[in-house]
Amino acid sequence: MRKIKYKKGRKLQHITLEYTGSHKEHETEMQLFVYDDADVVEYDKFTVLALNSCFDYTKNNWLNIHGLNDINLIKTLGANFKLDDFLLADILNTTKRTKLEEQSDVLFFNIKSLLPSEYSDNISVEQISFIVKDGILISFQEKRSDFFTHIRERLRTHAGIVRTKKVDYLLYLLLDAVMENFYITLEDEEDKVEDLINLTKKDAKPIILEKIENHRDNLNFLKRSIVPLRDSLYYLKTKKDDDDDNGLIQKETFNFFIRLHQKSLELLEQIESDMSSLESASNFYFSEQSRKMNEIMKTLTIISAIFIPLTFIVGVYGMNFENMPELKTQNGYFITMISMFFLVIALIIYFKKRRWF
C-alpha cells in the first residue's frame, strides 16, 4: 500500500465533499451497537433509512462506518445528526493532519492509523474519524479492518467497564486501539533498523544508505502523525479542570485521555532514540566508506613507493648514452635485476617495520 504524505495531498476547498483516500474499492457499510449496563443490541449492514428506528437515545449508541465512497450516505448522516459540511469534508479528506475540534454539541477527532506494510518497508495509512454527541459516537473508517474487534467483544460479553460508561470512555478505548498500531509500527521499524545497523557493520554497500534514508522517512512520518495527536490530547488534558460533568467528556474520563497523552510522549521519545540510531548507522556507513578508501589509497601509495626507485633505475639505464660502462658489462642485466629485486624486498621489510600495512 502506498505511503501517504500530507504535503502530497490534493488541495480541495474546505467544504468540498470528495473522498481523497486510496481505498476507493471498499463498499460503504454501517454497524451499530446500542448498549448500556444491562443489555447490548448489535445491528450489522443496515441501511440509512433504518437508522432512526435502530437508535435508542436513552442508551449509548456506537455507529461505525466502513468505507467512505458513498458520498450521499455521508451527506445523509450529516443531515441526520446535524453535522456541518466542514466536518464532513474533514472526514472525507484523508490528507488532513490529526486534529481535534470542539463545537457546542459535537466533538470531532480524527487520527492516522499506521501499520507496517507486509511486503515492503513502507507504512500503510488509514484515517479514522470520530464524532461524539450526547450519547452517540460515530466512527468513520476508510475500510473494514480489525482494529476494534476486541472492543466489540468487550461490548458483547460485558467485559471490563465499557458498558457502564458513556461514549466518551468508548472514544478513549478506540483511540487507544489506534495508538497500539503506532507501537506495532514503531516496533517493526526498530527491528528493521537493528538489522540494518548489523548489516552496515558487516558490509557497507550503497543499497544500505538507501534503506537508511527510507527508514528515516518512515520515522519522520510517524513523528508527523503523532505530534498533532499529542497536541490534541494535551488540549483535552488542559480541559480537565474547566469542564463540568455535563460536557461531552466526563471529568472521570479525562484521566484516561491523560494516559493517551503520556503514551504519545513515550512514542515521540522512542522515535527520537531510533532517529539517533539511524544517524549513527549513517555516520558509520560513511566512516566505513572513508576507511575503505583510505585502505585503497594506502595500498596504491605503497605500490607507488616501491616502484619509484625501480622506475628511477630503469630510467637511468634507458638514457642510451654511449659512455655508460654498465651497459657493456657482461652480467650487467642480471646484476641490475637482482639489485632491483633486493631493493623491493628491503622496501617491503621497511614498510612492515613501520606498520604502514
Coordinates of C-alpha atoms in Angstrom, one line a residue:
M1 CA 0.0 0.0 0.0
R2 CA 1.3 3.5 -0.8
K3 CA 2.7 5.7 1.9
I4 CA 0.6 8.9 2.2
K5 CA 2.4 12.2 3.0
Y6 CA 0.5 15.2 4.0
K7 CA 2.3 17.5 1.5
K8 CA 1.3 15.3 -1.4
G9 CA -2.4 15.7 -0.8
R10 CA -4.5 17.2 -3.5
K11 CA -5.8 20.6 -2.5
L12 CA -9.6 20.8 -2.0
Q13 CA -11.9 23.5 -0.9
H14 CA -12.8 23.3 2.8
I15 CA -16.4 22.2 2.1
T16 CA -15.7 20.0 -0.9
L17 CA -17.3 16.6 -0.2
E18 CA -15.0 14.2 -2.0
Y19 CA -13.2 11.2 -0.7
T20 CA -9.5 11.6 -1.3
G21 CA -8.2 8.3 0.1
S22 CA -6.8 5.3 -1.7
H23 CA -9.4 2.7 -0.6
K24 CA -12.0 3.5 -3.3
E25 CA -12.9 -0.1 -4.0
H26 CA -14.4 -0.6 -0.5
E27 CA -18.2 -0.5 -0.3
T28 CA -19.7 1.7 2.4
E29 CA -21.2 -0.3 5.3
M30 CA -22.6 0.5 8.7
Q31 CA -22.5 -1.3 12.0
L32 CA -24.4 -0.1 15.1
F33 CA -24.1 -1.1 18.8
V34 CA -26.8 0.2 21.2
Y35 CA -25.8 -0.6 24.8
D36 CA -26.0 0.1 28.4
D37 CA -25.0 -1.7 31.6
A38 CA -28.0 -4.1 31.3
D39 CA -28.0 -5.0 27.6
V40 CA -26.4 -4.6 24.1
V41 CA -28.1 -4.8 20.7
E42 CA -26.0 -5.1 17.6
Y43 CA -27.1 -4.1 14.0
D44 CA -25.0 -5.0 11.1
K45 CA -25.2 -3.9 7.4
F46 CA -28.4 -2.0 7.7
T47 CA -29.5 0.9 5.5
V48 CA -29.6 4.6 6.4
L49 CA -33.4 4.5 6.2
A50 CA -33.5 2.2 9.3
L51 CA -31.1 4.4 11.2
N52 CA -33.5 6.3 13.4
S53 CA -35.5 3.2 14.2
C54 CA -32.4 1.5 15.5
F55 CA -31.1 4.3 17.7
D56 CA -32.0 4.4 21.3
Y57 CA -31.2 7.9 22.7
T58 CA -31.7 6.7 26.3
K59 CA -28.7 4.4 25.9
N60 CA -25.2 4.6 24.3
N61 CA -25.0 4.3 20.5
W62 CA -21.8 3.5 18.6
L63 CA -22.2 3.8 14.8
N64 CA -19.2 2.5 12.9
I65 CA -18.9 3.3 9.1
H66 CA -16.7 1.2 6.9
G67 CA -15.8 2.8 3.6
L68 CA -16.2 6.5 2.6
N69 CA -17.1 6.2 -1.1
D70 CA -20.8 6.7 -0.7
I71 CA -20.9 10.5 -0.5
N72 CA -24.7 10.6 -0.5
L73 CA -24.8 8.4 2.6
I74 CA -22.2 10.6 4.3
K75 CA -24.4 13.6 3.5
T76 CA -27.5 11.9 4.8
L77 CA -25.7 11.1 8.1
G78 CA -24.5 14.7 8.3
A79 CA -28.1 16.0 7.9
N80 CA -29.5 13.4 10.3
F81 CA -27.0 14.3 13.1
K82 CA -26.8 18.0 12.2
L83 CA -23.1 17.9 11.3
D84 CA -21.9 20.9 9.2
D85 CA -20.2 20.4 5.9
F86 CA -16.8 21.4 7.2
L87 CA -16.7 18.3 9.5
L88 CA -17.9 16.1 6.7
A89 CA -15.1 17.5 4.4
D90 CA -12.5 16.8 7.1
I91 CA -13.8 13.2 7.4
L92 CA -13.5 12.6 3.6
N93 CA -10.3 14.5 3.0
T94 CA -7.7 12.0 4.3
T95 CA -4.7 14.3 3.6
K96 CA -5.6 16.4 6.6
R97 CA -3.5 16.3 9.8
T98 CA -4.7 14.8 13.0
K99 CA -7.0 17.3 14.7
L100 CA -9.4 17.9 17.5
E101 CA -12.4 20.3 17.0
E102 CA -15.0 21.1 19.6
Q103 CA -18.3 22.7 18.8
S104 CA -21.2 23.5 21.0
D105 CA -22.7 19.9 21.0
V106 CA -20.1 18.0 18.9
L107 CA -16.6 16.8 19.5
F108 CA -14.7 15.9 16.3
F109 CA -11.5 13.9 16.4
N110 CA -9.5 12.3 13.5
I111 CA -6.3 10.3 13.7
K112 CA -4.0 8.4 11.3
S113 CA -3.8 4.7 11.9
L114 CA -0.4 3.4 10.8
L115 CA 0.7 -0.2 10.2
P116 CA 3.8 -1.7 8.6
S117 CA 3.3 -2.8 5.0
E118 CA 3.6 -6.6 4.7
Y119 CA 5.7 -6.7 1.5
S120 CA 7.8 -3.5 1.7
D121 CA 9.5 -1.1 4.0
N122 CA 6.7 1.4 3.6
I123 CA 3.9 2.3 6.0
S124 CA 0.2 1.7 5.2
V125 CA -2.0 4.6 6.4
E126 CA -5.7 4.8 7.1
Q127 CA -7.5 7.9 8.5
I128 CA -10.1 7.2 11.2
S129 CA -12.5 10.0 12.3
F130 CA -14.8 10.2 15.3
I131 CA -17.9 12.3 16.0
V132 CA -19.1 12.5 19.7
K133 CA -22.5 13.8 20.5
D134 CA -24.7 13.3 23.6
G135 CA -25.0 9.5 23.9
I136 CA -23.7 9.0 20.3
L137 CA -20.3 8.1 18.9
I138 CA -19.8 7.8 15.2
S139 CA -16.5 6.4 13.8
F140 CA -15.5 6.6 10.2
Q141 CA -13.0 4.1 8.7
E142 CA -11.7 4.0 5.2
K143 CA -12.1 0.2 5.0
R144 CA -13.1 -2.7 7.1
S145 CA -10.4 -3.7 9.5
D146 CA -9.9 -5.4 12.8
F147 CA -8.6 -2.5 14.9
F148 CA -11.7 -2.6 17.2
T149 CA -12.5 -6.3 17.2
H150 CA -11.5 -6.7 20.9
I151 CA -13.7 -3.7 21.8
R152 CA -16.7 -5.2 20.1
E153 CA -16.1 -8.4 22.1
R154 CA -16.0 -6.4 25.3
L155 CA -19.3 -4.8 24.5
R156 CA -20.9 -8.2 23.6
T157 CA -19.5 -10.0 26.7
H158 CA -19.8 -7.1 29.2
A159 CA -16.0 -7.4 29.8
G160 CA -14.5 -4.5 31.7
I161 CA -16.3 -1.3 32.4
V162 CA -17.1 -0.1 28.9
R163 CA -20.9 -0.7 29.1
T164 CA -21.1 1.1 32.5
K165 CA -19.5 4.2 31.0
K166 CA -20.7 6.8 28.5
V167 CA -19.5 7.1 24.9
D168 CA -16.5 9.3 25.9
Y169 CA -14.9 6.2 27.5
L170 CA -15.6 4.3 24.3
L171 CA -13.8 7.0 22.4
Y172 CA -10.8 6.5 24.7
L173 CA -10.8 2.8 24.0
L174 CA -11.0 3.4 20.2
L175 CA -8.1 5.9 20.3
D176 CA -6.1 3.6 22.5
A177 CA -6.6 0.8 20.0
V178 CA -5.4 3.0 17.1
M179 CA -2.4 4.1 19.2
E180 CA -1.5 0.5 19.7
N181 CA -0.9 0.4 15.9
F182 CA 1.8 3.1 16.4
Y183 CA 3.6 0.8 18.8
I184 CA 3.3 -2.1 16.3
T185 CA 4.6 0.1 13.5
L186 CA 7.4 1.5 15.6
E187 CA 8.5 -1.9 16.9
D188 CA 8.6 -3.2 13.3
E189 CA 10.7 -0.2 12.3
E190 CA 13.1 -0.8 15.2
D191 CA 13.6 -4.4 14.2
K192 CA 14.4 -3.4 10.6
V193 CA 16.7 -0.6 11.8
E194 CA 18.5 -3.0 14.1
D195 CA 19.0 -5.5 11.2
L196 CA 20.2 -2.6 9.1
I197 CA 22.7 -1.5 11.6
N198 CA 24.1 -5.0 11.9
L199 CA 24.3 -5.3 8.1
T200 CA 26.1 -1.9 8.0
K201 CA 28.8 -3.3 10.3
K202 CA 29.3 -6.4 8.1
D203 CA 29.3 -4.9 4.7
A204 CA 28.6 -1.2 3.9
K205 CA 27.0 -1.4 0.5
P206 CA 25.4 1.6 -1.2
I207 CA 22.0 0.0 -1.0
I208 CA 22.2 0.2 2.8
L209 CA 22.4 4.0 2.6
E210 CA 19.2 4.0 0.6
K211 CA 17.5 1.8 3.2
I212 CA 18.7 4.1 6.0
E213 CA 17.1 7.1 4.2
N214 CA 13.9 5.1 3.7
H215 CA 13.5 4.2 7.4
R216 CA 14.4 7.8 8.3
D217 CA 11.5 8.9 6.2
N218 CA 9.2 6.4 7.9
L219 CA 10.2 7.6 11.3
N220 CA 9.7 11.2 10.3
F221 CA 6.3 10.2 9.0
L222 CA 5.5 8.6 12.3
K223 CA 6.6 11.7 14.2
R224 CA 4.5 13.9 12.0
S225 CA 1.5 11.7 12.7
I226 CA 2.0 11.6 16.5
V227 CA 2.9 15.3 17.1
P228 CA -0.6 16.7 16.3
L229 CA -2.2 13.8 18.2
R230 CA -0.1 14.7 21.2
D231 CA -1.2 18.4 20.9
S232 CA -4.9 17.4 20.7
L233 CA -4.6 15.1 23.7
Y234 CA -2.8 17.9 25.6
Y235 CA -5.8 20.1 24.8
L236 CA -8.1 17.6 26.4
K237 CA -5.7 17.3 29.3
T238 CA -5.9 21.1 30.0
K239 CA -9.7 21.0 29.9
K240 CA -9.9 18.6 32.9
D241 CA -10.4 21.4 35.4
D242 CA -12.5 23.6 33.1
D243 CA -15.4 21.3 32.1
D244 CA -18.3 20.2 34.3
D245 CA -19.8 16.7 34.3
N246 CA -22.4 17.9 31.7
G247 CA -19.8 18.1 28.9
L248 CA -19.2 15.5 26.2
I249 CA -16.3 14.2 28.2
Q250 CA -16.9 13.4 31.8
K251 CA -14.3 14.6 34.4
E252 CA -13.7 11.0 35.5
T253 CA -12.8 10.1 31.9
F254 CA -10.2 12.8 31.4
N255 CA -7.7 10.7 33.3
F256 CA -7.8 8.1 30.6
F257 CA -7.1 10.7 27.9
I258 CA -4.1 11.8 30.1
R259 CA -2.8 8.3 29.8
L260 CA -3.0 8.6 26.0
H261 CA -1.1 11.8 26.1
Q262 CA 1.6 10.1 28.1
K263 CA 1.7 7.3 25.5
S264 CA 2.2 9.9 22.7
L265 CA 5.1 11.4 24.6
E266 CA 6.7 7.9 25.1
L267 CA 6.3 7.2 21.3
L268 CA 7.9 10.5 20.4
E269 CA 10.8 9.8 22.8
Q270 CA 11.3 6.4 21.3
I271 CA 11.2 7.8 17.7
E272 CA 13.9 10.3 18.7
S273 CA 16.0 7.5 20.0
D274 CA 15.5 5.5 16.8
M275 CA 16.4 8.5 14.7
S276 CA 19.7 8.8 16.7
S277 CA 20.4 5.1 16.0
L278 CA 19.8 5.7 12.3
E279 CA 22.0 8.7 12.4
S280 CA 24.7 6.6 14.0
A281 CA 24.3 3.9 11.3
S282 CA 24.6 6.6 8.6
N283 CA 27.7 8.0 10.1
F284 CA 29.2 4.5 10.5
Y285 CA 28.4 3.9 6.8
F286 CA 30.3 7.0 5.7
S287 CA 33.1 6.2 8.1
E288 CA 33.4 2.7 6.7
Q289 CA 33.5 4.1 3.2
S290 CA 36.2 6.5 4.2
R291 CA 38.2 3.7 5.8
K292 CA 37.9 1.6 2.7
M293 CA 39.0 4.5 0.6
N294 CA 42.0 5.1 2.9
E295 CA 43.0 1.5 2.7
I296 CA 42.9 1.6 -1.1
M297 CA 44.9 4.8 -1.2
K298 CA 47.4 3.4 1.3
T299 CA 47.9 0.2 -0.8
L300 CA 48.3 2.3 -4.0
T301 CA 50.7 4.6 -2.3
I302 CA 52.9 1.7 -1.0
I303 CA 52.9 0.2 -4.5
S304 CA 53.9 3.5 -6.0
A305 CA 56.6 3.9 -3.3
I306 CA 58.0 0.5 -4.3
F307 CA 58.1 1.2 -8.0
I308 CA 59.5 4.8 -7.7
P309 CA 63.2 3.6 -7.2
L310 CA 62.7 0.8 -9.8
T311 CA 61.4 3.4 -12.3
F312 CA 64.4 5.6 -11.4
I313 CA 66.9 2.7 -12.2
V314 CA 65.1 1.8 -15.4
G315 CA 65.1 5.5 -16.4
V316 CA 68.9 5.8 -15.8
Y317 CA 69.8 2.8 -17.9
G318 CA 67.3 3.8 -20.6
M319 CA 69.0 7.1 -21.5
N320 CA 71.1 5.4 -24.2
F321 CA 74.3 7.5 -23.7
E322 CA 77.4 5.9 -25.4
N323 CA 79.7 6.3 -22.4
M324 CA 77.8 4.2 -19.9
P325 CA 80.2 1.5 -18.7
E326 CA 77.5 -0.6 -17.1
L327 CA 75.9 -1.2 -20.5
K328 CA 78.9 -3.2 -21.6
T329 CA 79.2 -5.3 -18.5
Q330 CA 78.7 -9.0 -19.4
N331 CA 76.4 -9.7 -16.4
G332 CA 75.0 -6.1 -16.0
Y333 CA 71.4 -7.1 -16.8
F334 CA 71.4 -9.8 -14.2
I335 CA 73.1 -7.7 -11.6
T336 CA 70.6 -4.9 -12.2
M337 CA 67.6 -7.2 -11.9
I338 CA 68.9 -8.8 -8.8
S339 CA 69.6 -5.4 -7.3
M340 CA 66.1 -4.3 -8.1
F341 CA 64.6 -7.5 -6.5
F342 CA 66.5 -7.0 -3.3
L343 CA 65.6 -3.3 -3.3
V344 CA 61.9 -4.3 -3.4
I345 CA 62.4 -6.8 -0.6
A346 CA 64.2 -4.1 1.5
L347 CA 61.4 -1.6 1.0
I348 CA 58.7 -4.2 1.9
I349 CA 60.6 -5.0 5.1
Y350 CA 61.0 -1.3 5.9
F351 CA 57.2 -0.7 5.4
K352 CA 56.4 -3.7 7.6
K353 CA 58.6 -2.5 10.4
R354 CA 56.9 1.0 10.2
R355 CA 53.5 -0.8 10.2
W356 CA 52.4 1.0 7.1
F357 CA 50.5 -2.1 6.0

